[in-house]
mmCIF file with all atom_site columns, C-alpha atoms in Angstrom:
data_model
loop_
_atom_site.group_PDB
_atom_site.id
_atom_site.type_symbol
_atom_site.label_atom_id
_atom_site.label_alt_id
_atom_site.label_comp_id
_atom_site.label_asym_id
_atom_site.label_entity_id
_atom_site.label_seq_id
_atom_site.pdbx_PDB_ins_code
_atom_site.Cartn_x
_atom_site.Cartn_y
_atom_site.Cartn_z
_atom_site.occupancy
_atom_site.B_iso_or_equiv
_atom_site.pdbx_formal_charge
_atom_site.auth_seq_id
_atom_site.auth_comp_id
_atom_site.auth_asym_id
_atom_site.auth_atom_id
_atom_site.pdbx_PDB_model_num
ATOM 1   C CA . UNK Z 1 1   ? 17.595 -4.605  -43.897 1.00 75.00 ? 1   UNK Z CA 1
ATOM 2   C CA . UNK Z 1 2   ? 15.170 -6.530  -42.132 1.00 78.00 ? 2   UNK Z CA 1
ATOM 3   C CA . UNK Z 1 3   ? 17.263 -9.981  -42.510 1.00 77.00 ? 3   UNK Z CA 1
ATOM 4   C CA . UNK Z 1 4   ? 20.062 -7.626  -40.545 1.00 78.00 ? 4   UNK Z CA 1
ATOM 5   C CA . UNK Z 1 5   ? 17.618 -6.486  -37.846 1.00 80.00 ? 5   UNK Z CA 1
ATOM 6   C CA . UNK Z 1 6   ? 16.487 -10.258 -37.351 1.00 77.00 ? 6   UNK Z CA 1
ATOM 7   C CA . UNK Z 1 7   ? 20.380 -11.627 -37.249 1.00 77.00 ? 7   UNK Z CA 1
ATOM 8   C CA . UNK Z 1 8   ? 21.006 -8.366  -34.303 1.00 78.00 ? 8   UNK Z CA 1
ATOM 9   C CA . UNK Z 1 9   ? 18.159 -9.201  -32.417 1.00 79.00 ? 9   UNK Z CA 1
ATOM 10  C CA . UNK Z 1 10  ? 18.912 -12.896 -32.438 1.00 79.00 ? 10  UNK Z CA 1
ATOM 11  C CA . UNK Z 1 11  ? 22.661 -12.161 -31.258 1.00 77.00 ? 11  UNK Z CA 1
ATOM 12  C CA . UNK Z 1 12  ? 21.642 -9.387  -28.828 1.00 76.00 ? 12  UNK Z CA 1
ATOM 13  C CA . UNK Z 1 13  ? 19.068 -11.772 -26.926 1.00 78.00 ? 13  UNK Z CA 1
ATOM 14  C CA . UNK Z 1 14  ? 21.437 -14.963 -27.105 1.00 80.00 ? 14  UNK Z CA 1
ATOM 15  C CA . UNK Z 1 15  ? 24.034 -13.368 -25.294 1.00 76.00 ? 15  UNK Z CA 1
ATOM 16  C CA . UNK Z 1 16  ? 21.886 -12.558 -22.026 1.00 73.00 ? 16  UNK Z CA 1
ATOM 17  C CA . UNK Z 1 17  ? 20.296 -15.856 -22.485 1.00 75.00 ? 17  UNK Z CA 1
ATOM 18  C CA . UNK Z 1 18  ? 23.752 -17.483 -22.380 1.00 75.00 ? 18  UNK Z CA 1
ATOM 19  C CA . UNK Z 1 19  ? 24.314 -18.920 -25.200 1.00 78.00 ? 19  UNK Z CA 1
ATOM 20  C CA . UNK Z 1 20  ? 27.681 -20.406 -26.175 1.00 81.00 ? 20  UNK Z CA 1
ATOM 21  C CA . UNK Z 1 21  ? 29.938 -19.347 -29.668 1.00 80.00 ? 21  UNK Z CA 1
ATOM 22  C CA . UNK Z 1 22  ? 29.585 -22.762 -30.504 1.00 81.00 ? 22  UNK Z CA 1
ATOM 23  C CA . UNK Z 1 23  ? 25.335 -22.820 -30.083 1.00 82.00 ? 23  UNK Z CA 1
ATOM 24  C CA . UNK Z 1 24  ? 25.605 -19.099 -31.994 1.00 81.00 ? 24  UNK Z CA 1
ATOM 25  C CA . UNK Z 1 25  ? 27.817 -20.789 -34.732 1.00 81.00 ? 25  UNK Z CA 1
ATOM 26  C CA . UNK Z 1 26  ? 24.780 -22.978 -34.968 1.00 82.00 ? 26  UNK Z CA 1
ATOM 27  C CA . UNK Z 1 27  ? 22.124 -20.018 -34.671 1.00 79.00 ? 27  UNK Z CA 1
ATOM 28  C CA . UNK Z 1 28  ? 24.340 -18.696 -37.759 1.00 78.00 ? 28  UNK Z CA 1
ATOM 29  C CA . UNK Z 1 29  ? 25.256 -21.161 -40.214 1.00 77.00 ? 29  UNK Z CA 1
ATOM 30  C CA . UNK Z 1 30  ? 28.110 -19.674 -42.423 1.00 78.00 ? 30  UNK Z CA 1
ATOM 31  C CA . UNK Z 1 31  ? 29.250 -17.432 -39.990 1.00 79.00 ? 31  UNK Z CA 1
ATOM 32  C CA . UNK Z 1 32  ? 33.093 -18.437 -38.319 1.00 82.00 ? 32  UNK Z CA 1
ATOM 33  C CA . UNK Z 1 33  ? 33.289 -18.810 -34.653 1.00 83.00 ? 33  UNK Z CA 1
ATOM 34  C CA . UNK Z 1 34  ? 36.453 -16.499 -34.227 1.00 87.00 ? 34  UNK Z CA 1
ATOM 35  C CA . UNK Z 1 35  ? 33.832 -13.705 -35.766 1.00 84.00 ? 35  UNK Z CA 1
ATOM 36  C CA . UNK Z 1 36  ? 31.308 -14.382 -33.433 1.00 81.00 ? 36  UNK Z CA 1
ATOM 37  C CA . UNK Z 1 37  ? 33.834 -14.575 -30.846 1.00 84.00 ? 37  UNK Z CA 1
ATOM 38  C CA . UNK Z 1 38  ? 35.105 -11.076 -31.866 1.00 87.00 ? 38  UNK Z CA 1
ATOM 39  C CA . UNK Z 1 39  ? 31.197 -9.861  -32.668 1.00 83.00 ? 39  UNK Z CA 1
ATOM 40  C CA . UNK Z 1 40  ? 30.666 -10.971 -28.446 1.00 83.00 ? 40  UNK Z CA 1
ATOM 41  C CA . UNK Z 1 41  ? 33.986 -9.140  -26.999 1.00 87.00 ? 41  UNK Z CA 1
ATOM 42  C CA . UNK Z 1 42  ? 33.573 -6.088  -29.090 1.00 88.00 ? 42  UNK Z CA 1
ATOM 43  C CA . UNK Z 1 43  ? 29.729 -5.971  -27.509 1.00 83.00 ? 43  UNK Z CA 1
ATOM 44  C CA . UNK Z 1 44  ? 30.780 -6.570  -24.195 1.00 84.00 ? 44  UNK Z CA 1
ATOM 45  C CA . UNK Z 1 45  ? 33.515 -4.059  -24.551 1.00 89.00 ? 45  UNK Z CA 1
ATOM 46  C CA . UNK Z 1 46  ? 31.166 -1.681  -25.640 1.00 89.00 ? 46  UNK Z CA 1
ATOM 47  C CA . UNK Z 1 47  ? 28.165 -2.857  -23.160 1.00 85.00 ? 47  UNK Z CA 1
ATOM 48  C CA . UNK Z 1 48  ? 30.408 -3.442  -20.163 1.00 87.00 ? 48  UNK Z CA 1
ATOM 49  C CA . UNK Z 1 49  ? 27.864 -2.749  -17.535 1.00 90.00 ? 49  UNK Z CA 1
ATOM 50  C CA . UNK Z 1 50  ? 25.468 -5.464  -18.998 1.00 85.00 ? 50  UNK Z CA 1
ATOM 51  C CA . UNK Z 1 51  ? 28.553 -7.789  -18.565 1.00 87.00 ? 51  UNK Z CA 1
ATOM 52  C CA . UNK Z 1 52  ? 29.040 -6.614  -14.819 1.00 91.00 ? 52  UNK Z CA 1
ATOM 53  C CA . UNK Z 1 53  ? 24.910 -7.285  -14.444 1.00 88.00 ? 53  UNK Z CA 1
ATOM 54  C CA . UNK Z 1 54  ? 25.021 -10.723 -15.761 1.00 89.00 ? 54  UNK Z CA 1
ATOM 55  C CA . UNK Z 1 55  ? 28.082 -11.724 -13.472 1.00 90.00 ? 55  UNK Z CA 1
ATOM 56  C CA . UNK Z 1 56  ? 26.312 -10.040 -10.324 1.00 90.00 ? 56  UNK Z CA 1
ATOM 57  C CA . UNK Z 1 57  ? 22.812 -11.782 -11.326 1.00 89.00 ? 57  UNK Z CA 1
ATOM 58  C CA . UNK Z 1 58  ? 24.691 -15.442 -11.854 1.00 89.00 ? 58  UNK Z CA 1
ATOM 59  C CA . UNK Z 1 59  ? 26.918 -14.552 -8.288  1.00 89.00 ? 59  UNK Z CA 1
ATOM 60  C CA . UNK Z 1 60  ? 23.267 -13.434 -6.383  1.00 87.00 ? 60  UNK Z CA 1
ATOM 61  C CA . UNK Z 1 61  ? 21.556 -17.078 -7.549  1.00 85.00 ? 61  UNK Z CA 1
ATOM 62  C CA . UNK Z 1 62  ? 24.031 -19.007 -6.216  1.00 84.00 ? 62  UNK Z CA 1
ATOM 63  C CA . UNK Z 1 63  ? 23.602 -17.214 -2.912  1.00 85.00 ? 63  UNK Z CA 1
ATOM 64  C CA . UNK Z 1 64  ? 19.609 -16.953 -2.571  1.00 84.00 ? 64  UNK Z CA 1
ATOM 65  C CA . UNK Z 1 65  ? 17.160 -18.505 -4.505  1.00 82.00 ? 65  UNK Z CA 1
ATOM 66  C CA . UNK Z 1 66  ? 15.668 -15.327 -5.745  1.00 83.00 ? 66  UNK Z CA 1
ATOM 67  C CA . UNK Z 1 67  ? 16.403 -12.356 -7.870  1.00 86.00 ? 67  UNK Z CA 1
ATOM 68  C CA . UNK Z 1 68  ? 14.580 -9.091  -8.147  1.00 85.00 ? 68  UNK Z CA 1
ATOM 69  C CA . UNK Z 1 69  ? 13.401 -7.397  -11.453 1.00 83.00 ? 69  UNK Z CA 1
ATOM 70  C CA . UNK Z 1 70  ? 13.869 -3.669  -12.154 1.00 79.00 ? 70  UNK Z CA 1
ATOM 71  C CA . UNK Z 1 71  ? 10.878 -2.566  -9.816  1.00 81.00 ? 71  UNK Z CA 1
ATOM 72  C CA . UNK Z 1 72  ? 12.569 -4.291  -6.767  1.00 85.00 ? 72  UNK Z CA 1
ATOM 73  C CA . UNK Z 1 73  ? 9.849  -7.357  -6.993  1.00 85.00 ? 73  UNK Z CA 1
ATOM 74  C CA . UNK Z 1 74  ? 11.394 -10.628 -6.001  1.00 86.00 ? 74  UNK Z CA 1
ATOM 75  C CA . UNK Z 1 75  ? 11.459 -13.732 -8.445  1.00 83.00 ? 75  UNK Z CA 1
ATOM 76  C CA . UNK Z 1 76  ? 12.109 -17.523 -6.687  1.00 84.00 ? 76  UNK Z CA 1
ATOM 77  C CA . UNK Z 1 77  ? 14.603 -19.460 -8.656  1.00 83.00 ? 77  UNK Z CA 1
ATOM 78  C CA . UNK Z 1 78  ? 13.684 -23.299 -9.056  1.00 82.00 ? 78  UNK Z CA 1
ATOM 79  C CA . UNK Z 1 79  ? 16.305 -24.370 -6.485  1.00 80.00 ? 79  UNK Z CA 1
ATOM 80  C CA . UNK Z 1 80  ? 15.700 -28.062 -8.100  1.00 83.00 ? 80  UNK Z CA 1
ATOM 81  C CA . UNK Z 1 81  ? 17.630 -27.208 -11.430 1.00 81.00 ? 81  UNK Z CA 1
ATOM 82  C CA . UNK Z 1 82  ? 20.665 -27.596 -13.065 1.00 84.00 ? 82  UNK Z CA 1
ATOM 83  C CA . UNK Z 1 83  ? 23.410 -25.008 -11.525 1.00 81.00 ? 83  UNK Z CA 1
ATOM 84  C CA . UNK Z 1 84  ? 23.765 -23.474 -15.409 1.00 81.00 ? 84  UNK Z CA 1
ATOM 85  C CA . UNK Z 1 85  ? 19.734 -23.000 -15.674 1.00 82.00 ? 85  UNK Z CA 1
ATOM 86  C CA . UNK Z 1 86  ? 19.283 -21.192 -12.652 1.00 84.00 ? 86  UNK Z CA 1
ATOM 87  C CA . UNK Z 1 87  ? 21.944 -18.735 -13.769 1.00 86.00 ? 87  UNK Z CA 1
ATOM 88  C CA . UNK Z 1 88  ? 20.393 -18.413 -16.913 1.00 85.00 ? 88  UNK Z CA 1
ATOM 89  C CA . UNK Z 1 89  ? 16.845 -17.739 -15.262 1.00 85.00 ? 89  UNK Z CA 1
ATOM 90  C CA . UNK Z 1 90  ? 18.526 -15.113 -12.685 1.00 87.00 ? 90  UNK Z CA 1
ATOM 91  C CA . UNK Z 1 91  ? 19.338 -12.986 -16.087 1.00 88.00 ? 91  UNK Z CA 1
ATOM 92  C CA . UNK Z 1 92  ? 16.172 -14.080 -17.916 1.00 86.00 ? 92  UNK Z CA 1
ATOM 93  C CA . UNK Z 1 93  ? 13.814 -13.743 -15.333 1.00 86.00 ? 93  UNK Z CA 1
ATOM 94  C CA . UNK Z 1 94  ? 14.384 -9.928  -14.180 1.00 86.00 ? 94  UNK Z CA 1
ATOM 95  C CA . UNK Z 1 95  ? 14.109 -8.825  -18.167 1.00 84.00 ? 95  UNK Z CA 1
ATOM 96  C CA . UNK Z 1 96  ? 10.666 -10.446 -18.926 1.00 84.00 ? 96  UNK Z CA 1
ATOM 97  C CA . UNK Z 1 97  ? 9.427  -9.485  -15.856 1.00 86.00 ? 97  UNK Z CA 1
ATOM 98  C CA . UNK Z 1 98  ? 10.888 -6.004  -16.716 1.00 84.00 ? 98  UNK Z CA 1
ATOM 99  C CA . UNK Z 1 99  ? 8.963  -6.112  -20.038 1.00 84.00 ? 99  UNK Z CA 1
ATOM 100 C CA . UNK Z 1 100 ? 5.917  -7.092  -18.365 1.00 86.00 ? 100 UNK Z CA 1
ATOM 101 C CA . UNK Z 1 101 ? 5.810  -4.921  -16.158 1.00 87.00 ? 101 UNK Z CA 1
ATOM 102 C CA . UNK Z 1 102 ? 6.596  -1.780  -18.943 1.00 86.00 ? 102 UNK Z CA 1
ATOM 103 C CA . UNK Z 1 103 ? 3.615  -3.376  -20.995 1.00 87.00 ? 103 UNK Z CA 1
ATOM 104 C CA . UNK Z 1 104 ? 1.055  -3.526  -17.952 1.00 88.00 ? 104 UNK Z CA 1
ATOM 105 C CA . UNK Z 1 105 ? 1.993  0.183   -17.164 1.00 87.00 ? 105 UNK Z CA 1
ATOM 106 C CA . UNK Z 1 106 ? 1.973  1.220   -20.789 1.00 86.00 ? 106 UNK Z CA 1
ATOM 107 C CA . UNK Z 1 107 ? -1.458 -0.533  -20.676 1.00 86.00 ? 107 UNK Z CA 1
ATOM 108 C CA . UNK Z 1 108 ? -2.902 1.462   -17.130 1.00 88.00 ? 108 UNK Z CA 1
ATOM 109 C CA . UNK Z 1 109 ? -1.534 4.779   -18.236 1.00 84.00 ? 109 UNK Z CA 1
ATOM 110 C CA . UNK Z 1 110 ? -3.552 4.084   -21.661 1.00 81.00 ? 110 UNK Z CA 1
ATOM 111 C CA . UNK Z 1 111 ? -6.937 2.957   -20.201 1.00 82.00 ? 111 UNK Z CA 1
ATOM 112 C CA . UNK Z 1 112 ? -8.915 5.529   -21.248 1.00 83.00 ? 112 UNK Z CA 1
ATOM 113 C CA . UNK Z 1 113 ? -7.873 4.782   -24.676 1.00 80.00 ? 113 UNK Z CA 1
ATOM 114 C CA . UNK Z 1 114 ? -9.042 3.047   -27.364 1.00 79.00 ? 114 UNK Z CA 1
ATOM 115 C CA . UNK Z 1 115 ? -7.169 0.499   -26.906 1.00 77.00 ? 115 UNK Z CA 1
ATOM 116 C CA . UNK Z 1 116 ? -7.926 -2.593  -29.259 1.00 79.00 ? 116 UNK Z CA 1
ATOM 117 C CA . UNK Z 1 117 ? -5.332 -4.876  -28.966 1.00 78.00 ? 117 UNK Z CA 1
ATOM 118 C CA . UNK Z 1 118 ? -2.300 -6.134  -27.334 1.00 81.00 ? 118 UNK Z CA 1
ATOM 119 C CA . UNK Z 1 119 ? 0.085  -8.305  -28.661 1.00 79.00 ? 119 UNK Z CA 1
ATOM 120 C CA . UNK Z 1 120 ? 3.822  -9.038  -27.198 1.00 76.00 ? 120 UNK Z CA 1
ATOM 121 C CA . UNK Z 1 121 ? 5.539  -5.433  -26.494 1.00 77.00 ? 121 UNK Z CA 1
ATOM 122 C CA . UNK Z 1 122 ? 3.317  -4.233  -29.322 1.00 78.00 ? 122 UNK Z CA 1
ATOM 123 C CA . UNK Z 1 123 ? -0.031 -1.990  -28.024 1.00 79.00 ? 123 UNK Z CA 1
ATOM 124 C CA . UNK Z 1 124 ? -3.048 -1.306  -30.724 1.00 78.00 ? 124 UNK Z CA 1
ATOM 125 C CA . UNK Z 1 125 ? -4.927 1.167   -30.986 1.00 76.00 ? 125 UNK Z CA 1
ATOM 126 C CA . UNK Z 1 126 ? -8.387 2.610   -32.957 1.00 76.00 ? 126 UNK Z CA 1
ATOM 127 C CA . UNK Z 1 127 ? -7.664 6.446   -33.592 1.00 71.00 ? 127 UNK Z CA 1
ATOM 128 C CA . UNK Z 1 128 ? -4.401 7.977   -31.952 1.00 62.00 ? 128 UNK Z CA 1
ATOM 129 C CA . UNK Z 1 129 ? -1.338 7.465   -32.951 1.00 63.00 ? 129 UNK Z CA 1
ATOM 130 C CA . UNK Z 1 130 ? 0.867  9.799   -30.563 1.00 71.00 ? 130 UNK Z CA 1
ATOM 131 C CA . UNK Z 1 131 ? 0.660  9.054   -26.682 1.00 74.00 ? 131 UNK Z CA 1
ATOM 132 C CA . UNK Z 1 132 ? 2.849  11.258  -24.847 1.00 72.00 ? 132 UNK Z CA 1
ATOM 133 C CA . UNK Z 1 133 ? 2.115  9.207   -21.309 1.00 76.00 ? 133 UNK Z CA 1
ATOM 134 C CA . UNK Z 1 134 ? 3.916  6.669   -22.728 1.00 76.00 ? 134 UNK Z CA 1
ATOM 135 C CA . UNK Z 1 135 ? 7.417  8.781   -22.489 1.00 76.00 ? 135 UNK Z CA 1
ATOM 136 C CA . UNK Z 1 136 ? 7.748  8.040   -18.847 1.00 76.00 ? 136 UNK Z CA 1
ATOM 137 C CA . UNK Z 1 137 ? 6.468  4.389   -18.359 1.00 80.00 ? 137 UNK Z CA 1
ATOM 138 C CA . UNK Z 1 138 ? 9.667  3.490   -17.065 1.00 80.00 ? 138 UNK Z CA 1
ATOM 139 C CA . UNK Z 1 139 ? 12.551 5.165   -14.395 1.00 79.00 ? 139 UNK Z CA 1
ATOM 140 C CA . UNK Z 1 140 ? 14.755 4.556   -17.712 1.00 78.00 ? 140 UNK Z CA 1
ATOM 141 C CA . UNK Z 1 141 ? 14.470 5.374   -21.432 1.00 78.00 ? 141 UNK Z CA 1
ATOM 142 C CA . UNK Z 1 142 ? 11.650 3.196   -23.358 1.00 77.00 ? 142 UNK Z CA 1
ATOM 143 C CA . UNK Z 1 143 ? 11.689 4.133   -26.603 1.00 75.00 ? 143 UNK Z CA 1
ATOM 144 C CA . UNK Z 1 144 ? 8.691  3.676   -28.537 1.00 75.00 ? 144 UNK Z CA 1
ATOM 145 C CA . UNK Z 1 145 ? 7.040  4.271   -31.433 1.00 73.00 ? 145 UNK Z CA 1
ATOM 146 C CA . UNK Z 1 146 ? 3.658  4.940   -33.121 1.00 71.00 ? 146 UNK Z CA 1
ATOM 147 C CA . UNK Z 1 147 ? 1.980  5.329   -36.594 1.00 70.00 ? 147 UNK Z CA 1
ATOM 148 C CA . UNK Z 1 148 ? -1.068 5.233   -38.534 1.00 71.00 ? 148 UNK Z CA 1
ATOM 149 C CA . UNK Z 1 149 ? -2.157 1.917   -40.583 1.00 71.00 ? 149 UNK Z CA 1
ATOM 150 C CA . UNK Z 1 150 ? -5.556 1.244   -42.429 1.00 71.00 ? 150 UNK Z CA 1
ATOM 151 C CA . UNK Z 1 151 ? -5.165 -2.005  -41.152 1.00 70.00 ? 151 UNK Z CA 1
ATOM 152 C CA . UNK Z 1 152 ? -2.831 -3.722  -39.033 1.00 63.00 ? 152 UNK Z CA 1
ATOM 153 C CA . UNK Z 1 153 ? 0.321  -5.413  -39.744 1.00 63.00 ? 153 UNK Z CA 1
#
């Protein structure tokens, strides 16, 4: 359901972000914090490496003032900060810049398209509605998708 998909993408981002059970608690009214606490160990369980990534980003910011994002560019952390906001930038940084960076190469390999509009990860087009290009964007899986509207959404 799309009230589902809206509670897992809220809970998915908040962890990276690094967000607390009691701030989720708040993010979810109704919801018990021993849940939430379970709902966050069985993911990192399950996600371990994302776990190990987060721990190495935090560990790397206290030792430079700089991460790097997926494509090996570097990314100055505000050494002025709060200790706890710099960690949280060293893990939020390198994934918007990630994103970015899929969207501006999304957007190169699809120049000679009609391309109408771009808004957040989403690309719009007038006429096609499969883009094969698109498969490769990344060194990693990037799922996409496509379809065909009258009008758009």
């Amino acid at each position: 359901s799309e009230a589902a998909r809206a509670e897992g993408k809220l809970f998915n981002f908040a962890i990276p972000y690094g967000l607390s059970d009691e701030s989720l608690v708040e993010k979810f009214p109704g919801r018990n914090i021993d849940a939430l606490k379970e709902q966050r160990k069985a993911l990192s369980n399950k996600y371990y490496r994302l776990w190990e990534w987060i721990a190495t980003q935090k560990e790397d910011s206290r030792k430079h003032n700089w991460v790097y994002d997926w494509s090996g560019r570097p990314i100055s952390l505000p050494e002025w900060e709060k200790r706890a906001e710099i960690e949280r930038k060293a893990v939020n940084y390198p994934i918007q810049s990630g994103s970015a960076t899929i969207q501006k190469k999304a957007m190169y390999i699809c120049r000679d398209k009609d391309l109408v509009l771009q808004v957040y990860d989403q690309l719009l087009f007038d006429g096609e509605d499969e883009i094969p290009e698109l498969d490769s964007v990344a060194p990693f899986p990037t799922p996409y998708s496509s379809r065909r509207l009258l009008r758009w959404e």
